[in-house]
C-alpha cells in the first residue's frame, strides 16, 4: 500500500522556482486568492524577500482573513550555505518575515563548487542535518527533510543519532522518472517519510508532440487536461505535488487535483507507471553523481 503524506501539509503546493524577485509577486497573489496555502521556495530561488512582502499584504488584509498559521511555507538550505546552515535558516526566516518555517530542506547533498566526489560533501550534509534537527527542537522549523537525495544519502542520515523518522523527501517525480521515489518509500517504509514531487511535467516533455497517446487517451476519457492526469497519478501514488503556472486558469485546474484525482482508475495508474519501463529519463539535476 502506498503511504500517504503527512496530514498537515496541503497536498498541492505552489512552486516558485525560476520566479525571481518581483516576478513571483503576481503569481503568488493569484495563487493565494484562488486558495493555495502551501508555498515552496528556497534561498537559491532569490525570491524569499518578495514572498515575505506579499504574505504581509495578505496578513494585513481584512478581505482574505489569512494568518501565518493558515499557510504551509517551505524553504531550503542553499548548496552555497552548507557550511553555515543555522545562519542560512535565520536569513530565510528574516526574508520571509516569519518566526518559523513549516518545512526546511537541505536542497542538495553537496556543497556548491565542490567536486561531486569530495568527501567534504558527506561531512557537510551530516552536520547540516544535525543543525536542522536542533532548529526543529527550538521551534524555528516544524518539519525537516531533504531535496534531491538518493537512497544512499538517506541511509547515511538514517544512521545518525537523529535518524530520519517523519522526514520529508522532495525530488523530481514524473511518469518518465519515478522509480527512485518508490524505492525510497520501500527501503525506508518504517521511517514514516513524506514524499513531495517537483517537475511533474518533466520539464515540458508532457506537453511535447511525442507525449504518450496513453496520457492523451486518459485525458479525453476523463475530461481532464494532460497536466491534471499526471498530477492526479502522482497524488494517487501518495505524493504531495508542487505545481507552477503564471496562468490563473491553470493554477485553478492544478488546485482542483484532490477533487478530480479519483477519476483515474487503478488501471490508469498502472498504465502510467509503465511509461518508464523502457528506461527512465531524468530531466533535472542528478544527485546520483554525488558521493
mmCIF file of C-alpha atoms in Angstrom:
data_model
loop_
_atom_site.group_PDB
_atom_site.id
_atom_site.type_symbol
_atom_site.label_atom_id
_atom_site.label_comp_id
_atom_site.label_asym_id
_atom_site.label_seq_id
_atom_site.Cartn_x
_atom_site.Cartn_y
_atom_site.Cartn_z
ATOM 1 C CA UNK A 1 0.000 0.000 0.000
ATOM 2 C CA UNK A 2 1.237 3.497 -0.838
ATOM 3 C CA UNK A 3 1.804 5.561 2.297
ATOM 4 C CA UNK A 4 0.172 8.959 2.300
ATOM 5 C CA UNK A 5 1.969 12.195 3.069
ATOM 6 C CA UNK A 6 1.954 13.961 6.413
ATOM 7 C CA UNK A 7 -1.650 15.016 7.015
ATOM 8 C CA UNK A 8 -0.757 18.604 7.900
ATOM 9 C CA UNK A 9 0.800 19.545 4.542
ATOM 10 C CA UNK A 10 -1.589 20.801 1.844
ATOM 11 C CA UNK A 11 -1.151 18.208 -0.919
ATOM 12 C CA UNK A 12 -0.886 20.755 -3.747
ATOM 13 C CA UNK A 13 1.760 23.428 -3.347
ATOM 14 C CA UNK A 14 2.820 26.434 -5.391
ATOM 15 C CA UNK A 15 6.358 26.028 -6.681
ATOM 16 C CA UNK A 16 8.287 29.268 -7.204
ATOM 17 C CA UNK A 17 11.452 28.079 -8.955
ATOM 18 C CA UNK A 18 12.526 30.479 -11.754
ATOM 19 C CA UNK A 19 10.213 33.210 -10.409
ATOM 20 C CA UNK A 20 12.996 35.511 -9.246
ATOM 21 C CA UNK A 21 12.470 38.684 -7.279
ATOM 22 C CA UNK A 22 9.320 40.629 -8.269
ATOM 23 C CA UNK A 23 8.299 38.021 -10.874
ATOM 24 C CA UNK A 24 6.938 35.875 -8.056
ATOM 25 C CA UNK A 25 4.578 38.516 -6.692
ATOM 26 C CA UNK A 26 1.642 38.436 -9.154
ATOM 27 C CA UNK A 27 1.737 34.635 -9.311
ATOM 28 C CA UNK A 28 1.714 34.308 -5.542
ATOM 29 C CA UNK A 29 -1.103 36.844 -5.170
ATOM 30 C CA UNK A 30 -3.234 34.959 -7.700
ATOM 31 C CA UNK A 31 -2.449 31.623 -6.070
ATOM 32 C CA UNK A 32 -3.400 32.743 -2.560
ATOM 33 C CA UNK A 33 -6.621 34.343 -3.824
ATOM 34 C CA UNK A 34 -7.512 31.050 -5.518
ATOM 35 C CA UNK A 35 -6.917 29.092 -2.321
ATOM 36 C CA UNK A 36 -3.291 27.906 -2.367
ATOM 37 C CA UNK A 37 -1.982 27.577 1.168
ATOM 38 C CA UNK A 38 1.272 25.681 0.510
ATOM 39 C CA UNK A 39 4.163 27.793 -0.810
ATOM 40 C CA UNK A 40 7.515 26.300 -1.773
ATOM 41 C CA UNK A 41 10.595 28.488 -2.084
ATOM 42 C CA UNK A 42 14.363 28.281 -1.495
ATOM 43 C CA UNK A 43 17.195 30.646 -0.726
ATOM 44 C CA UNK A 44 18.701 29.942 -4.120
ATOM 45 C CA UNK A 45 15.462 30.957 -5.901
ATOM 46 C CA UNK A 46 16.123 34.580 -4.940
ATOM 47 C CA UNK A 47 12.506 35.360 -4.110
ATOM 48 C CA UNK A 48 12.128 34.815 -0.368
ATOM 49 C CA UNK A 49 12.021 38.545 0.430
ATOM 50 C CA UNK A 50 9.395 39.190 -2.227
ATOM 51 C CA UNK A 51 7.294 36.272 -0.985
ATOM 52 C CA UNK A 52 7.556 37.679 2.516
ATOM 53 C CA UNK A 53 6.295 41.048 1.293
ATOM 54 C CA UNK A 54 3.268 39.525 -0.435
ATOM 55 C CA UNK A 55 2.414 37.445 2.620
ATOM 56 C CA UNK A 56 2.470 40.552 4.791
ATOM 57 C CA UNK A 57 -0.052 42.140 2.399
ATOM 58 C CA UNK A 58 -2.429 39.240 2.954
ATOM 59 C CA UNK A 59 -1.911 39.135 6.713
ATOM 60 C CA UNK A 60 -2.850 42.826 6.871
ATOM 61 C CA UNK A 61 -5.908 42.448 4.612
ATOM 62 C CA UNK A 62 -9.393 42.098 6.113
ATOM 63 C CA UNK A 63 -10.680 40.753 2.800
ATOM 64 C CA UNK A 64 -8.935 37.372 2.958
ATOM 65 C CA UNK A 65 -8.577 36.841 6.712
ATOM 66 C CA UNK A 66 -5.320 34.884 6.350
ATOM 67 C CA UNK A 67 -2.955 34.386 9.277
ATOM 68 C CA UNK A 68 0.510 32.837 9.312
ATOM 69 C CA UNK A 69 -0.821 29.595 10.774
ATOM 70 C CA UNK A 70 -3.105 29.144 7.742
ATOM 71 C CA UNK A 71 -0.105 28.685 5.467
ATOM 72 C CA UNK A 72 2.497 25.994 4.916
ATOM 73 C CA UNK A 73 5.814 27.588 3.942
ATOM 74 C CA UNK A 74 8.772 25.514 2.770
ATOM 75 C CA UNK A 75 12.263 26.824 2.137
ATOM 76 C CA UNK A 76 15.621 25.195 1.569
ATOM 77 C CA UNK A 77 19.254 25.417 2.593
ATOM 78 C CA UNK A 78 21.292 26.633 -0.362
ATOM 79 C CA UNK A 79 24.236 24.493 -1.517
ATOM 80 C CA UNK A 80 26.300 27.667 -1.137
ATOM 81 C CA UNK A 81 25.426 27.788 2.584
ATOM 82 C CA UNK A 82 26.060 24.162 3.522
ATOM 83 C CA UNK A 83 28.849 25.181 5.892
ATOM 84 C CA UNK A 84 26.613 27.694 7.744
ATOM 85 C CA UNK A 85 23.138 26.110 7.910
ATOM 86 C CA UNK A 86 21.867 27.887 11.011
ATOM 87 C CA UNK A 87 22.769 31.336 9.702
ATOM 88 C CA UNK A 88 21.178 30.445 6.378
ATOM 89 C CA UNK A 89 17.958 29.409 8.112
ATOM 90 C CA UNK A 90 17.846 32.632 10.113
ATOM 91 C CA UNK A 91 18.297 34.648 6.897
ATOM 92 C CA UNK A 92 15.408 32.780 5.271
ATOM 93 C CA UNK A 93 13.187 33.422 8.283
ATOM 94 C CA UNK A 94 14.031 37.126 8.180
ATOM 95 C CA UNK A 95 13.447 37.389 4.430
ATOM 96 C CA UNK A 96 10.107 35.601 4.641
ATOM 97 C CA UNK A 97 9.163 37.653 7.731
ATOM 98 C CA UNK A 98 8.120 34.601 9.696
ATOM 99 C CA UNK A 99 9.168 33.254 13.115
ATOM 100 C CA UNK A 100 9.154 29.657 11.865
ATOM 101 C CA UNK A 101 9.043 27.520 8.734
ATOM 102 C CA UNK A 102 6.676 24.617 8.296
ATOM 103 C CA UNK A 103 9.385 22.735 6.424
ATOM 104 C CA UNK A 104 13.100 23.315 5.870
ATOM 105 C CA UNK A 105 15.032 21.097 3.482
ATOM 106 C CA UNK A 106 18.673 20.516 2.626
ATOM 107 C CA UNK A 107 18.381 21.469 -1.029
ATOM 108 C CA UNK A 108 21.229 19.395 -2.454
ATOM 109 C CA UNK A 109 23.535 16.716 -0.995
ATOM 110 C CA UNK A 110 26.726 18.617 -1.878
ATOM 111 C CA UNK A 111 28.395 21.960 -1.282
ATOM 112 C CA UNK A 112 28.362 24.336 -4.230
ATOM 113 C CA UNK A 113 31.629 24.495 -6.162
ATOM 114 C CA UNK A 114 32.965 21.298 -4.562
ATOM 115 C CA UNK A 115 33.608 18.227 -6.729
ATOM 116 C CA UNK A 116 30.779 15.694 -6.550
ATOM 117 C CA UNK A 117 33.320 13.123 -5.362
ATOM 118 C CA UNK A 118 34.628 15.232 -2.454
ATOM 119 C CA UNK A 119 34.364 13.551 0.989
ATOM 120 C CA UNK A 120 33.543 17.009 2.353
ATOM 121 C CA UNK A 121 30.057 16.695 0.918
ATOM 122 C CA UNK A 122 29.104 13.851 3.244
ATOM 123 C CA UNK A 123 30.546 15.613 6.282
ATOM 124 C CA UNK A 124 28.702 18.835 5.497
ATOM 125 C CA UNK A 125 25.312 17.235 4.861
ATOM 126 C CA UNK A 126 25.544 15.176 8.051
ATOM 127 C CA UNK A 127 26.458 18.272 10.060
ATOM 128 C CA UNK A 128 23.661 20.244 8.413
ATOM 129 C CA UNK A 129 21.195 17.500 9.307
ATOM 130 C CA UNK A 130 22.163 17.840 12.948
ATOM 131 C CA UNK A 131 21.645 21.617 12.781
ATOM 132 C CA UNK A 132 18.205 21.191 11.223
ATOM 133 C CA UNK A 133 17.205 18.784 13.965
ATOM 134 C CA UNK A 134 18.315 21.274 16.617
ATOM 135 C CA UNK A 135 16.352 24.022 14.847
ATOM 136 C CA UNK A 136 13.256 21.839 14.973
ATOM 137 C CA UNK A 137 13.705 21.307 18.711
ATOM 138 C CA UNK A 138 13.973 25.088 19.119
ATOM 139 C CA UNK A 139 10.748 25.721 17.179
ATOM 140 C CA UNK A 140 12.388 27.511 14.265
ATOM 141 C CA UNK A 141 11.097 24.815 11.907
ATOM 142 C CA UNK A 142 8.227 22.385 12.379
ATOM 143 C CA UNK A 143 9.368 19.729 9.931
ATOM 144 C CA UNK A 144 12.663 18.982 8.227
ATOM 145 C CA UNK A 145 13.823 16.978 5.268
ATOM 146 C CA UNK A 146 15.957 16.802 2.169
ATOM 147 C CA UNK A 147 15.672 17.534 -1.517
ATOM 148 C CA UNK A 148 17.397 15.627 -4.323
ATOM 149 C CA UNK A 149 18.866 12.949 -2.032
ATOM 150 C CA UNK A 150 19.422 9.359 -3.119
ATOM 151 C CA UNK A 151 18.688 6.168 -1.196
ATOM 152 C CA UNK A 152 22.330 6.047 -0.119
ATOM 153 C CA UNK A 153 22.325 9.667 1.085
ATOM 154 C CA UNK A 154 19.194 8.954 3.111
ATOM 155 C CA UNK A 155 20.698 5.800 4.537
ATOM 156 C CA UNK A 156 23.625 7.849 5.863
ATOM 157 C CA UNK A 157 21.220 10.218 7.612
ATOM 158 C CA UNK A 158 19.199 7.319 9.000
ATOM 159 C CA UNK A 159 22.341 6.019 10.733
ATOM 160 C CA UNK A 160 22.985 9.274 12.618
ATOM 161 C CA UNK A 161 21.788 9.900 16.171
ATOM 162 C CA UNK A 162 18.962 11.951 14.680
ATOM 163 C CA UNK A 163 17.619 9.381 12.258
ATOM 164 C CA UNK A 164 15.087 10.308 9.557
ATOM 165 C CA UNK A 165 11.755 9.408 11.139
ATOM 166 C CA UNK A 166 8.917 11.661 9.890
ATOM 167 C CA UNK A 167 11.245 13.479 7.475
ATOM 168 C CA UNK A 168 10.219 14.902 4.119
ATOM 169 C CA UNK A 169 11.857 13.984 0.816
ATOM 170 C CA UNK A 170 11.377 16.316 -2.125
ATOM 171 C CA UNK A 171 12.519 15.123 -5.532
ATOM 172 C CA UNK A 172 11.910 15.078 -9.257
ATOM 173 C CA UNK A 173 8.909 12.848 -9.998
ATOM 174 C CA UNK A 174 7.066 12.319 -13.276
ATOM 175 C CA UNK A 175 5.942 9.377 -15.445
ATOM 176 C CA UNK A 176 9.387 9.114 -17.035
ATOM 177 C CA UNK A 177 11.234 9.125 -13.697
ATOM 178 C CA UNK A 178 9.544 7.916 -10.527
ATOM 179 C CA UNK A 179 11.091 4.592 -9.513
ATOM 180 C CA UNK A 180 13.772 6.180 -7.318
ATOM 181 C CA UNK A 181 10.980 7.788 -5.283
ATOM 182 C CA UNK A 182 9.219 4.440 -5.000
ATOM 183 C CA UNK A 183 12.492 2.803 -3.924
ATOM 184 C CA UNK A 184 12.955 5.378 -1.176
ATOM 185 C CA UNK A 185 9.422 4.697 0.070
ATOM 186 C CA UNK A 186 10.043 0.944 0.069
ATOM 187 C CA UNK A 187 13.520 0.968 1.605
ATOM 188 C CA UNK A 188 12.546 3.351 4.403
ATOM 189 C CA UNK A 189 8.990 2.151 4.931
ATOM 190 C CA UNK A 190 9.341 2.163 8.710
ATOM 191 C CA UNK A 191 10.532 5.777 8.883
ATOM 192 C CA UNK A 192 7.218 7.446 8.006
ATOM 193 C CA UNK A 193 8.703 9.583 5.231
ATOM 194 C CA UNK A 194 6.546 12.039 3.271
ATOM 195 C CA UNK A 195 7.310 12.443 -0.435
ATOM 196 C CA UNK A 196 6.902 15.692 -2.369
ATOM 197 C CA UNK A 197 7.303 15.720 -6.130
ATOM 198 C CA UNK A 198 8.504 18.527 -8.383
ATOM 199 C CA UNK A 199 8.966 18.748 -12.175
ATOM 200 C CA UNK A 200 5.770 16.726 -12.652
ATOM 201 C CA UNK A 201 5.589 17.868 -16.284
ATOM 202 C CA UNK A 202 9.102 16.532 -16.911
ATOM 203 C CA UNK A 203 10.441 19.969 -17.828
ATOM 204 C CA UNK A 204 7.983 20.308 -20.727
ATOM 205 C CA UNK A 205 8.136 16.746 -22.038
ATOM 206 C CA UNK A 206 4.484 16.175 -21.115
ATOM 207 C CA UNK A 207 3.383 18.995 -23.431
ATOM 208 C CA UNK A 208 5.612 17.945 -26.343
ATOM 209 C CA UNK A 209 4.311 16.437 -29.572
ATOM 210 C CA UNK A 210 5.570 12.999 -28.580
ATOM 211 C CA UNK A 211 3.548 12.865 -25.346
ATOM 212 C CA UNK A 212 2.340 9.270 -24.974
ATOM 213 C CA UNK A 213 -1.050 8.578 -26.532
ATOM 214 C CA UNK A 214 -1.932 6.824 -23.295
ATOM 215 C CA UNK A 215 -1.998 10.115 -21.391
ATOM 216 C CA UNK A 216 -3.918 11.800 -24.196
ATOM 217 C CA UNK A 217 -6.455 8.978 -24.111
ATOM 218 C CA UNK A 218 -6.957 9.147 -20.341
ATOM 219 C CA UNK A 219 -7.374 12.919 -20.583
ATOM 220 C CA UNK A 220 -10.057 12.607 -23.255
ATOM 221 C CA UNK A 221 -11.938 9.853 -21.424
ATOM 222 C CA UNK A 222 -11.924 11.680 -18.073
ATOM 223 C CA UNK A 223 -12.357 15.240 -19.422
ATOM 224 C CA UNK A 224 -9.176 16.240 -17.596
ATOM 225 C CA UNK A 225 -6.195 18.031 -19.069
ATOM 226 C CA UNK A 226 -2.978 16.088 -19.626
ATOM 227 C CA UNK A 227 -1.460 18.007 -16.743
ATOM 228 C CA UNK A 228 -4.334 17.056 -14.453
ATOM 229 C CA UNK A 229 -3.925 13.408 -15.449
ATOM 230 C CA UNK A 230 -0.260 13.368 -14.438
ATOM 231 C CA UNK A 231 -0.825 15.344 -11.252
ATOM 232 C CA UNK A 232 -3.666 13.005 -10.326
ATOM 233 C CA UNK A 233 -1.417 9.992 -10.967
ATOM 234 C CA UNK A 234 1.166 11.418 -8.561
ATOM 235 C CA UNK A 235 -1.405 12.150 -5.875
ATOM 236 C CA UNK A 236 -2.916 8.692 -6.231
ATOM 237 C CA UNK A 237 0.548 7.326 -5.520
ATOM 238 C CA UNK A 238 0.561 9.222 -2.235
ATOM 239 C CA UNK A 239 2.919 12.057 -3.165
ATOM 240 C CA UNK A 240 2.349 15.736 -2.474
ATOM 241 C CA UNK A 241 2.868 17.798 -5.627
ATOM 242 C CA UNK A 242 4.397 21.159 -6.448
ATOM 243 C CA UNK A 243 2.852 22.984 -9.390
ATOM 244 C CA UNK A 244 3.688 26.248 -11.084
ATOM 245 C CA UNK A 245 1.907 28.402 -13.619
ATOM 246 C CA UNK A 246 1.568 32.077 -14.369
ATOM 247 C CA UNK A 247 -1.847 31.349 -15.890
ATOM 248 C CA UNK A 248 -4.759 31.724 -13.478
ATOM 249 C CA UNK A 249 -6.868 29.067 -15.218
ATOM 250 C CA UNK A 250 -4.050 26.546 -14.939
ATOM 251 C CA UNK A 251 -3.458 27.462 -11.303
ATOM 252 C CA UNK A 252 -7.114 26.740 -10.598
ATOM 253 C CA UNK A 253 -7.042 23.435 -12.507
ATOM 254 C CA UNK A 254 -3.957 22.324 -10.588
ATOM 255 C CA UNK A 255 -5.517 23.186 -7.256
ATOM 256 C CA UNK A 256 -8.549 21.035 -8.138
ATOM 257 C CA UNK A 257 -6.471 17.830 -8.216
ATOM 258 C CA UNK A 258 -7.658 16.474 -4.821
ATOM 259 C CA UNK A 259 -11.246 16.696 -6.104
ATOM 260 C CA UNK A 260 -10.643 15.128 -9.538
ATOM 261 C CA UNK A 261 -7.858 12.603 -8.930
ATOM 262 C CA UNK A 262 -10.245 9.730 -8.201
ATOM 263 C CA UNK A 263 -11.391 9.976 -11.826
ATOM 264 C CA UNK A 264 -8.307 7.894 -12.623
ATOM 265 C CA UNK A 265 -8.739 4.143 -12.252
ATOM 266 C CA UNK A 266 -6.238 1.657 -10.842
ATOM 267 C CA UNK A 267 -5.619 0.530 -14.428
ATOM 268 C CA UNK A 268 -4.819 4.131 -15.392
ATOM 269 C CA UNK A 269 -2.254 4.377 -12.602
ATOM 270 C CA UNK A 270 -0.620 1.094 -13.622
ATOM 271 C CA UNK A 271 -0.532 2.116 -17.266
ATOM 272 C CA UNK A 272 1.130 5.452 -16.480
ATOM 273 C CA UNK A 273 3.616 3.607 -14.263
ATOM 274 C CA UNK A 274 4.653 1.556 -17.283
ATOM 275 C CA UNK A 275 5.595 4.564 -19.427
ATOM 276 C CA UNK A 276 9.114 4.371 -17.977
ATOM 277 C CA UNK A 277 9.553 0.621 -18.422
ATOM 278 C CA UNK A 278 11.803 1.156 -21.437
ATOM 279 C CA UNK A 279 14.207 3.176 -19.333
ATOM 280 C CA UNK A 280 13.835 6.107 -17.006
ATOM 281 C CA UNK A 281 14.599 9.631 -18.173
ATOM 282 C CA UNK A 282 15.750 12.090 -15.539
ATOM 283 C CA UNK A 283 15.251 15.688 -16.644
ATOM 284 C CA UNK A 284 16.761 17.702 -13.777
ATOM 285 C CA UNK A 285 19.921 17.625 -11.641
ATOM 286 C CA UNK A 286 21.285 14.177 -10.865
ATOM 287 C CA UNK A 287 22.291 13.590 -7.211
ATOM 288 C CA UNK A 288 23.379 10.044 -8.030
ATOM 289 C CA UNK A 289 26.724 11.574 -9.010
ATOM 290 C CA UNK A 290 27.289 12.986 -5.514
ATOM 291 C CA UNK A 291 29.338 10.886 -3.091
#
